[in-house]
Amino acid sequence: MIEARGLTKEYGDKRAVDDLSFTVQPGIVTGFLGPNGAGKSTTMRMILGLDRPSHGSVTVNGKAYREHQAPLQEVGALLEARAIHTGRSAYNHLLALAQTCGIPRSRVDEVIEAVGLQGVARKRAGGFSLGMGQRLGIATALLGDPKTVILDEPVNGLDPEGIRWIRDLLRSLAAEGRTVFVSSHLMSEMALTAEHLIVIGRGRLIADTSVADFIAGASQNVVKVRTLDPEGLRAVLRGPDVIFTDDGQGALQVEGLTTDQIGIAAGSAGITLLELTAQQASLEEAFMGMTNDAVEYHADAHHTGALS
Amino acid sequence: MSTAAAPVLARADLRVTQARVMRSEWTKVRSLRSTVFSLLAAVAFVIGLSLLVPTVTVAHWSSRTAAEAATFDPTTRSLAGVFLAQLAIGVLGVLLITGEYATGMVRATFAAVPTRLPVLWGKAAVFAGVTLALTVPAVLAAFLIGQSIFSSKSIQTDLGQPGVVRAVLGAALYLTAVGVLGLGLGALLRNTAAAISTLFGLLFVLPIIVHFLPTSFSDAVDKYLPSSAGQAITHVTADPLSLSPWTGFAVFCLYAVAALAAAAVSLRRRDA
């Protein structure tokens, strides 16, 4: 479990992370979502004690990370794919980190196999592709069989097969009861992987919600209808929460009713429908709308009201 | 895909200890080709110049001046390579830590050892140990090679003469301390170029600047400079203007310890 309370990081006048409070629960994958530069990496570095908070605090399993006697058993982290000396082989990189707390060599071989790097483990890491670097970073994170796994943008540079592998891995880690905290700037990726979302923008908390609630809130529930008798259809659908908009191309946008309700009402009134489509705002649009609101200088331009 | 779980680790004691961090730092030292090459280069410089300098000295012995003959020291002459080797060892000391900052490795290191200081002590101890283990045989070999060349003109010395063993082993101690000073500066400045220029600025440029000052001032100050203090231990007969061998070496070690201490404070306070 990770608990941040009033976590703040200032660089000079700039607040990279601003009064962030959240809890990351074990047993599920929690997505940490925000546009580039929102403060995700800074927050993750503070969790690991690499950066010191200007104000506030963050604990892992009840203690500041620095105070844990066996840190690799508490947290495994992928902070950036290139946290590797380019001249050293993947095997020796992992071995050197393992030795700091007495993790045996057999475990090094195990994690190399788990991420599929056994063929290149003895080669210099400087020659690795971005995807191989990510796999090595994930091997590093798994080394101490940690209770908490923190991964910063793990799917960067991975091919579709690699992305699927990460998704399965994250779910299985969570299913084993671990705390899994994964950052991404891609909402669509998080929707597929995470159960819970912490969304930040400009260092501030925007949302702390389950993915299901986020998707429900993001769907605008607009139905597009084409019919031979628009006036007749309006008459049978009319209600207190129903809003009609003419899209100017011969179709009607109906808000406040489901496709089922519209289809049944039209059928019983004998009105012929040519098209009946649910229009969902994409998750990416919903996420952009949400984080745009956090960008204080042009909040109005994109404010659709769909999420409020 | 195998699972990430490792039941074998569940009951293991995975605490960070200084001894474990030293093993890790030893793995880091031996697993970089550049580190191994730099250390071998230092050894090659020490031994190579112990062949070259005495050979040239012997070849030109008949045309020596009286002043040259009066100040001739067969021990120092056989150890000329130490001056070149200090470049390799000093740069290596710097790179041991700045290489981690440049590649981002340092964040993996400090995530594994969040209290950070064991990493600094571990690097210093392992590097000092490795440097000493390589340079002690190197300077002894260089001394013996040099003396065997000097023996053709009967101008050699031997380890039984007063101060000779101390001067020969002192050369290895001096090289080791240069490496630790480099490590301290590297950990403090976190940048390869800045730390290397500071190190060699202290060792080579500072004495030149001091010599531009009036003699009454420079004579009083020069002996406390890192280079003069550190090299006092490598001279068989003490220069009247320099500190005594062991005092000089102690002063030089103080510079290295001061750099390490400043680095330790900075490591605890600054973000990684």
XYZ file of C-alpha atoms in Angstrom:
580
model
C 0.000 0.000 0.000
C 1.242 3.469 -0.913
C -0.075 6.497 0.955
C 0.682 10.058 -0.132
C -0.388 12.919 2.152
C -0.099 16.505 0.940
C 2.839 15.498 -1.228
C 4.438 18.582 -2.792
C 7.606 19.120 -4.796
C 8.842 22.565 -5.700
C 11.657 23.393 -8.072
C 12.321 27.068 -7.432
C 8.990 28.818 -8.006
C 7.508 25.943 -9.955
C 5.348 23.338 -8.265
C 5.874 20.044 -10.080
C 3.673 18.191 -7.592
C 1.079 20.145 -5.672
C -0.534 18.867 -2.459
C -1.177 15.360 -3.726
C -3.000 12.924 -1.434
C -3.967 9.423 -2.513
C -3.829 5.792 -1.448
C -2.803 2.925 -3.716
C -4.402 -0.326 -2.551
C -2.917 -3.814 -2.809
C -4.524 -6.508 -4.934
C -5.451 -4.324 -7.892
C -3.653 -2.488 -10.687
C -3.821 1.254 -10.089
C -3.185 3.468 -13.087
C -1.421 6.783 -12.597
C -2.582 8.924 -15.440
C -1.662 12.390 -16.605
C -0.257 14.220 -19.598
C 3.508 14.449 -20.035
C 4.931 16.836 -17.466
C 2.017 16.399 -15.057
C 4.342 15.274 -12.263
C 3.933 11.484 -12.463
C 7.653 10.674 -12.558
C 8.456 13.178 -9.818
C 5.783 11.597 -7.612
C 7.201 8.127 -8.260
C 10.730 9.301 -7.467
C 9.459 10.719 -4.160
C 7.813 7.378 -3.321
C 11.228 5.737 -3.749
C 13.043 8.363 -1.701
C 15.106 9.501 -4.696
C 13.630 13.009 -4.499
C 12.787 14.617 -1.196
C 9.287 16.160 -0.926
C 9.200 19.937 -0.304
C 6.132 19.361 1.881
C 4.013 16.394 2.817
C 5.021 12.762 2.942
C 4.602 9.423 1.261
C 4.881 5.979 2.802
C 5.114 2.473 1.413
C 3.579 -0.241 3.579
C 3.477 2.158 6.504
C 7.024 3.522 6.400
C 9.030 6.006 4.372
C 10.878 3.953 1.739
C 14.285 4.945 3.146
C 13.420 3.399 6.505
C 12.838 -0.091 5.117
C 15.634 -2.502 6.032
C 15.032 -4.709 2.981
C 14.003 -2.146 0.348
C 13.969 -4.461 -2.680
C 11.573 -6.767 -0.863
C 9.182 -3.855 -0.301
C 9.262 -2.078 -3.657
C 10.442 -3.004 -7.136
C 10.533 -0.106 -9.544
C 10.971 0.671 -13.202
C 11.600 4.394 -13.206
C 13.136 4.847 -16.617
C 14.224 2.209 -19.073
C 17.733 3.619 -19.142
C 18.646 3.431 -15.472
C 21.375 1.040 -16.584
C 25.104 1.529 -17.116
C 25.461 1.082 -20.879
C 28.780 -0.730 -20.584
C 27.549 -3.500 -18.308
C 25.703 -6.668 -19.309
C 22.106 -7.174 -18.228
C 23.197 -10.102 -16.063
C 25.869 -8.131 -14.207
C 23.533 -5.145 -13.818
C 20.964 -7.349 -12.111
C 23.610 -9.213 -10.125
C 25.091 -5.976 -8.735
C 21.648 -4.800 -7.600
C 20.782 -8.246 -6.219
C 23.963 -8.381 -4.151
C 23.124 -5.180 -2.237
C 20.655 -7.212 -0.186
C 21.845 -10.774 -0.636
C 19.454 -11.924 -3.361
C 20.953 -15.171 -4.768
C 22.214 -15.576 -8.356
C 19.487 -18.131 -9.042
C 16.909 -15.337 -8.669
C 18.818 -13.225 -11.222
C 18.532 -16.074 -13.749
C 14.860 -16.441 -12.844
C 13.907 -12.821 -13.580
C 15.977 -12.801 -16.787
C 13.938 -15.769 -17.944
C 10.673 -14.235 -16.753
C 11.184 -11.201 -19.029
C 12.560 -13.259 -21.921
C 16.082 -11.781 -22.054
C 18.044 -15.032 -21.614
C 19.467 -14.779 -25.141
C 21.065 -11.355 -24.611
C 21.696 -11.280 -20.863
C 25.489 -11.439 -21.290
C 25.622 -8.646 -23.897
C 26.324 -4.979 -23.130
C 23.074 -3.206 -22.225
C 24.149 -0.217 -24.349
C 23.218 -2.186 -27.463
C 19.690 -2.945 -26.257
C 16.621 -1.690 -28.098
C 14.117 0.418 -26.173
C 11.895 -2.635 -25.742
C 14.746 -4.788 -24.424
C 15.687 -1.960 -22.047
C 12.106 -1.928 -20.747
C 12.208 -5.686 -20.193
C 15.475 -5.341 -18.288
C 13.900 -2.573 -16.207
C 10.980 -4.858 -15.398
C 13.380 -7.669 -14.484
C 15.031 -5.193 -12.084
C 11.644 -4.376 -10.577
C 10.823 -8.062 -9.978
C 14.251 -8.950 -8.511
C 13.350 -8.831 -4.812
C 9.875 -10.394 -5.257
C 8.491 -7.085 -3.928
C 5.153 -6.453 -2.227
C 4.766 -3.254 -4.223
C 5.594 -2.737 -7.890
C 5.970 0.769 -9.342
C 6.356 1.102 -13.093
C 6.773 4.420 -14.914
C 5.432 4.174 -18.479
C 6.254 0.462 -18.847
C 4.719 0.023 -22.298
C 6.890 2.715 -23.907
C 8.814 1.223 -26.792
C 7.182 -2.188 -26.588
C 5.620 -3.923 -29.571
C 1.981 -5.113 -29.379
C 3.052 -8.522 -28.121
C 5.177 -6.875 -25.430
C 2.308 -4.610 -24.416
C 0.040 -7.609 -23.981
C 2.721 -9.343 -21.960
C 2.976 -6.321 -19.609
C -0.809 -6.220 -19.206
C -0.929 -9.913 -18.236
C 2.061 -9.497 -15.946
C 0.540 -6.519 -14.115
C -2.761 -8.343 -13.626
C -1.048 -11.465 -12.321
C 1.094 -9.404 -9.922
C -2.040 -7.750 -8.581
C -3.841 -11.097 -8.368
C -1.019 -12.324 -6.109
C -2.014 -9.561 -3.695
C 0.691 -7.036 -4.553
C 0.260 -3.310 -4.848
C 0.740 -2.374 -8.514
C 1.120 1.299 -9.451
C 1.624 2.023 -13.145
C 1.911 5.385 -14.837
C 0.884 6.177 -18.375
C -0.114 9.127 -20.488
C -2.406 6.843 -22.523
C -5.933 6.503 -21.175
C -6.787 3.677 -23.557
C -3.920 1.581 -22.196
C -4.977 2.168 -18.604
C -8.614 1.326 -19.391
C -7.453 -2.126 -20.480
C -5.046 -2.750 -17.614
C -6.070 -0.877 -14.496
C -8.977 -1.239 -12.106
C -8.449 2.043 -10.338
C -7.232 5.387 -11.642
C -5.421 8.302 -10.093
C -5.439 11.164 -12.580
C -3.213 14.209 -12.156
C -2.658 17.356 -14.202
C -0.155 20.106 -13.446
C 0.847 18.245 -10.309
C -2.670 18.305 -8.854
C -5.081 15.477 -8.206
C -7.917 15.534 -10.741
C -9.592 12.214 -10.122
C -9.249 9.203 -7.834
C -11.831 6.776 -9.168
C -12.450 3.254 -10.381
C -11.983 2.720 -14.102
C -15.622 1.589 -14.395
C -16.884 4.860 -12.907
C -14.535 6.839 -15.086
C -15.822 5.142 -18.240
C -19.454 5.563 -17.155
C -18.846 9.236 -16.486
C -17.011 9.681 -19.728
C -19.727 8.192 -21.939
C -21.873 11.019 -23.145
C -24.825 8.733 -23.824
C -25.700 10.412 -27.080
C -27.600 8.396 -29.676
C -27.569 9.215 -33.369
C -30.890 8.479 -35.137
C -31.794 8.769 -38.818
C -35.482 8.450 -39.629
C -37.964 9.282 -42.374
C -40.099 11.148 -39.815
C -37.935 13.278 -37.481
C -40.858 15.354 -36.236
C -42.922 12.299 -35.351
C -39.952 10.724 -33.531
C -39.329 13.907 -31.498
C -42.966 13.819 -30.448
C -42.823 10.218 -29.117
C -39.426 10.629 -27.409
C -40.084 13.982 -25.772
C -39.417 13.999 -22.006
C -37.996 16.152 -19.202
C -34.364 14.880 -19.503
C -34.292 14.375 -23.242
C -32.394 16.813 -25.451
C -32.556 16.850 -29.251
C -29.934 18.308 -31.551
C -30.109 18.405 -35.329
C -26.671 17.476 -36.638
C -27.369 19.368 -39.892
C -26.835 16.250 -42.044
C -30.283 14.768 -41.765
C -29.686 12.940 -38.497
C -30.933 13.616 -34.989
C -28.709 13.505 -31.863
C -30.671 12.345 -28.833
C -29.305 12.767 -25.323
C -30.857 11.125 -22.285
C -32.202 7.892 -23.801
C -30.640 4.542 -24.650
C -30.767 2.931 -28.097
C -33.183 0.333 -26.688
C -35.606 2.957 -25.419
C -35.539 4.841 -28.736
C -35.958 1.698 -30.835
C -38.929 0.425 -28.793
C -40.635 3.835 -28.801
C -40.174 4.230 -32.568
C -41.418 0.691 -33.246
C -44.595 1.054 -31.211
C -45.298 4.404 -32.951
C -44.723 2.817 -36.357
C -41.836 5.160 -37.233
C -39.207 3.721 -39.586
C -35.604 4.097 -38.379
C -32.715 4.091 -40.908
C -29.927 4.261 -38.325
C -29.671 3.963 -34.545
C -26.131 4.320 -33.123
C -24.807 4.960 -29.615
C -22.133 7.668 -29.730
C -19.611 7.267 -26.937
C -17.000 9.881 -26.279
C -13.710 8.072 -26.522
C -11.881 7.576 -23.248
C -8.991 9.537 -24.673
C -11.295 12.516 -25.315
C -12.719 12.246 -21.825
C -9.227 12.161 -20.351
C -8.118 15.129 -22.470
C -11.214 17.063 -21.435
C -10.448 16.281 -17.811
C -6.822 17.303 -17.902
C -7.493 20.366 -20.041
C -9.609 21.623 -17.178
C -6.505 21.410 -15.048
C -4.601 23.621 -17.444
C -5.701 26.864 -15.883
C -5.155 29.185 -18.834
C -7.482 27.634 -21.407
C -10.036 25.746 -19.415
C -13.053 27.207 -21.261
C -12.159 26.301 -24.825
C -12.565 22.574 -24.316
C -15.082 22.528 -21.545
C -17.857 20.283 -22.764
C -19.606 19.760 -19.472
C -19.796 16.063 -20.224
C -17.774 15.115 -17.182
C -19.052 17.551 -14.640
C 5.774 -16.719 -19.359
C 6.801 -17.776 -15.887
C 5.327 -15.984 -12.928
C 7.184 -13.318 -11.025
C 6.732 -14.939 -7.642
C 9.791 -16.308 -5.933
C 8.892 -18.441 -2.932
C 12.614 -19.024 -2.343
C 12.973 -15.336 -1.375
C 9.949 -15.227 0.908
C 11.822 -16.257 4.023
C 15.223 -14.940 3.002
C 16.916 -12.108 4.870
C 17.123 -9.387 2.241
C 18.411 -6.553 4.398
C 20.964 -4.153 2.992
C 24.294 -4.432 4.792
C 27.635 -2.681 4.195
C 29.283 -6.017 3.345
C 26.593 -6.801 0.761
C 26.909 -3.362 -0.809
C 30.678 -3.924 -1.063
C 30.090 -7.178 -2.952
C 27.764 -5.291 -5.279
C 30.370 -2.586 -5.860
C 32.994 -5.250 -6.565
C 30.673 -6.723 -9.214
C 30.286 -3.248 -10.719
C 34.057 -2.654 -10.849
C 34.906 -5.987 -12.457
C 32.016 -5.991 -14.944
C 32.926 -2.814 -16.840
C 35.505 -3.156 -19.567
C 36.523 0.519 -19.201
C 37.322 0.020 -15.494
C 39.458 -3.034 -16.140
C 41.294 -1.270 -19.005
C 42.004 1.832 -16.904
C 43.466 -0.272 -14.101
C 45.605 -2.272 -16.531
C 46.711 0.985 -18.185
C 47.881 2.308 -14.818
C 49.920 -0.854 -14.233
C 51.329 -0.675 -17.786
C 52.358 2.982 -17.297
C 54.190 2.215 -14.051
C 56.070 -0.757 -15.502
C 56.610 0.712 -18.989
C 58.260 3.878 -17.696
C 60.440 1.851 -15.332
C 61.999 0.372 -18.472
C 62.153 3.592 -20.469
C 63.402 6.174 -17.966
C 66.276 4.107 -16.459
C 67.356 2.918 -19.936
C 67.625 6.503 -21.204
C 69.300 7.566 -17.942
C 71.946 4.847 -18.241
C 72.538 5.582 -21.935
C 73.227 9.260 -21.161
C 74.982 8.681 -17.848
C 78.431 9.691 -19.214
C 77.120 13.130 -20.242
C 75.522 13.874 -16.817
C 76.103 17.249 -15.187
C 77.426 17.568 -11.673
C 74.045 18.887 -10.489
C 72.254 15.910 -12.010
C 74.629 13.481 -10.378
C 74.146 15.188 -6.997
C 70.318 14.947 -7.049
C 70.108 11.537 -8.732
C 67.689 9.273 -6.884
C 67.474 5.754 -8.352
C 64.215 5.020 -6.524
C 62.308 8.029 -7.866
C 63.744 7.492 -11.349
C 62.417 3.949 -11.477
C 58.935 5.104 -10.435
C 58.409 7.852 -13.047
C 55.361 5.939 -14.348
C 53.454 6.821 -11.181
C 53.015 10.344 -12.549
C 51.290 8.953 -15.632
C 49.371 6.269 -13.754
C 47.760 8.865 -11.490
C 45.848 10.129 -14.547
C 44.311 6.713 -15.186
C 43.546 6.057 -11.506
C 42.201 9.577 -10.869
C 39.906 9.491 -13.904
C 38.714 6.028 -12.942
C 37.888 7.189 -9.404
C 35.767 9.986 -10.879
C 34.039 7.733 -13.428
C 33.126 5.133 -10.822
C 30.349 7.444 -9.662
C 29.845 10.011 -12.458
C 29.374 7.112 -14.886
C 26.350 6.107 -12.818
C 24.959 9.632 -12.890
C 25.509 9.961 -16.652
C 23.729 6.698 -17.488
C 20.932 6.975 -14.915
C 22.208 3.825 -13.178
C 22.545 5.811 -9.958
C 18.750 5.837 -9.510
C 18.650 2.044 -9.675
C 21.543 1.958 -7.203
C 19.880 4.331 -4.735
C 16.502 2.618 -5.100
C 18.273 -0.564 -3.958
C 20.244 1.228 -1.207
C 18.008 4.140 -0.201
C 20.236 5.258 2.668
C 22.874 5.950 -0.042
C 25.971 6.298 2.160
C 26.820 2.552 2.124
C 27.238 2.964 -1.648
C 29.819 5.724 -1.212
C 31.754 3.832 1.477
C 31.496 0.616 -0.535
C 32.843 2.240 -3.686
C 35.700 3.889 -1.770
C 36.695 0.686 0.034
C 36.463 -1.580 -3.008
C 38.283 0.864 -5.277
C 41.037 1.529 -2.719
C 41.444 -2.213 -2.204
C 41.605 -3.001 -5.914
C 43.985 -0.114 -6.637
C 46.297 -1.073 -3.808
C 46.246 -4.749 -4.785
C 47.343 -3.843 -8.322
C 49.720 -0.944 -7.678
C 51.763 -2.521 -4.849
C 53.078 -5.305 -7.122
C 53.367 -2.808 -9.991
C 55.596 -0.354 -8.101
C 57.687 -3.193 -6.651
C 58.211 -4.622 -10.129
C 58.990 -1.158 -11.502
C 61.546 -0.575 -8.744
C 63.290 -3.912 -9.350
C 63.316 -3.462 -13.136
C 64.732 0.058 -12.783
C 67.448 -1.037 -10.354
C 68.516 -3.914 -12.557
C 68.990 -1.433 -15.419
C 70.872 1.014 -13.152
C 73.145 -1.800 -11.972
C 75.004 -1.681 -15.284
C 76.464 1.658 -14.106
C 76.489 0.590 -10.434
C 74.125 3.400 -9.532
C 71.312 1.209 -8.224
C 69.857 1.082 -4.736
C 67.985 -1.683 -2.928
C 65.048 -2.153 -0.587
C 67.422 -2.445 2.374
C 68.464 1.201 2.111
C 66.763 3.602 4.546
C 63.499 5.051 3.279
C 63.401 2.997 0.093
C 60.637 0.538 1.036
C 58.548 3.422 2.358
C 59.053 5.425 -0.847
C 58.222 2.486 -3.142
C 55.102 1.380 -1.248
C 54.268 5.052 -0.698
C 53.919 5.437 -4.472
C 51.149 2.810 -4.402
C 49.526 4.540 -1.426
C 49.695 7.884 -3.248
C 47.993 6.405 -6.346
C 45.275 4.872 -4.184
C 44.593 8.159 -2.414
C 44.423 9.990 -5.788
C 41.726 7.505 -6.821
C 39.726 8.074 -3.626
C 40.060 11.858 -4.042
C 38.693 11.469 -7.576
C 35.781 9.375 -6.277
C 34.960 11.989 -3.639
C 35.029 14.818 -6.192
C 32.942 12.772 -8.629
C 30.307 12.029 -5.971
C 30.248 15.688 -4.946
C 30.080 17.222 -8.439
C 28.179 14.377 -10.219
C 29.647 15.390 -13.551
C 32.614 13.724 -15.245
C 34.143 16.811 -16.875
C 33.738 19.009 -13.791
C 35.203 16.414 -11.433
C 38.167 15.530 -13.670
C 39.099 19.185 -14.186
C 38.799 19.858 -10.456
C 40.967 16.851 -9.614
C 43.753 17.730 -12.017
C 43.371 21.426 -11.280
C 44.137 20.610 -7.638
C 47.004 18.257 -8.470
C 48.728 20.066 -11.360
C 47.490 23.636 -11.819
C 47.333 24.815 -8.211
C 51.120 24.309 -7.675
C 51.862 26.363 -10.813
C 49.684 29.236 -9.610
C 51.277 29.117 -6.144
C 54.725 29.313 -7.761
C 53.755 32.600 -9.402
C 53.438 34.086 -5.914
C 56.388 35.520 -3.926
C 58.730 32.813 -2.625
C 58.186 33.749 1.002
C 54.535 32.924 0.480
C 54.801 30.003 -1.915
C 57.399 28.143 0.197
C 55.091 28.291 3.181
C 52.020 27.153 1.252
C 53.385 24.750 -1.345
C 54.082 21.874 1.032
C 50.418 21.747 2.045
C 49.145 21.515 -1.521
C 47.727 18.096 -2.451
C 50.501 17.293 -4.930
C 53.460 18.230 -2.722
C 51.958 16.714 0.409
C 50.971 13.502 -1.365
C 54.280 12.997 -3.150
C 56.401 13.587 -0.019
C 56.011 9.890 0.814
C 57.521 8.854 -2.541
C 60.848 10.661 -1.917
C 63.645 8.657 -0.274
C 65.392 11.731 1.084
C 63.060 14.450 2.297
C 63.083 17.768 0.485
C 63.743 20.450 3.169
C 60.786 22.468 1.842
C 58.268 19.623 1.995
C 56.473 17.944 4.874
C 57.902 14.749 6.345
C 56.783 11.675 4.335
C 54.025 10.396 6.612
C 52.801 13.851 7.629
C 52.578 14.787 3.964
C 50.650 11.624 3.165
C 48.302 12.235 6.095
C 47.610 15.755 4.765
C 46.901 14.314 1.309
C 44.530 11.742 2.844
C 42.759 14.620 4.613
C 41.987 16.155 1.212
C 40.516 12.843 0.054
C 38.530 12.410 3.275
C 37.257 16.000 3.048
C 36.036 15.353 -0.514
C 34.322 12.131 0.595
C 32.728 13.835 3.598
C 31.407 16.696 1.448
C 30.079 14.116 -1.009
C 28.376 12.219 1.830
C 26.593 15.355 3.043
C 25.516 16.191 -0.502
C 24.308 12.631 -1.155
C 22.065 12.720 1.899
C 20.636 16.148 1.107
C 20.314 16.414 -2.654
C 17.826 14.612 -4.860
C 19.318 11.686 -6.744
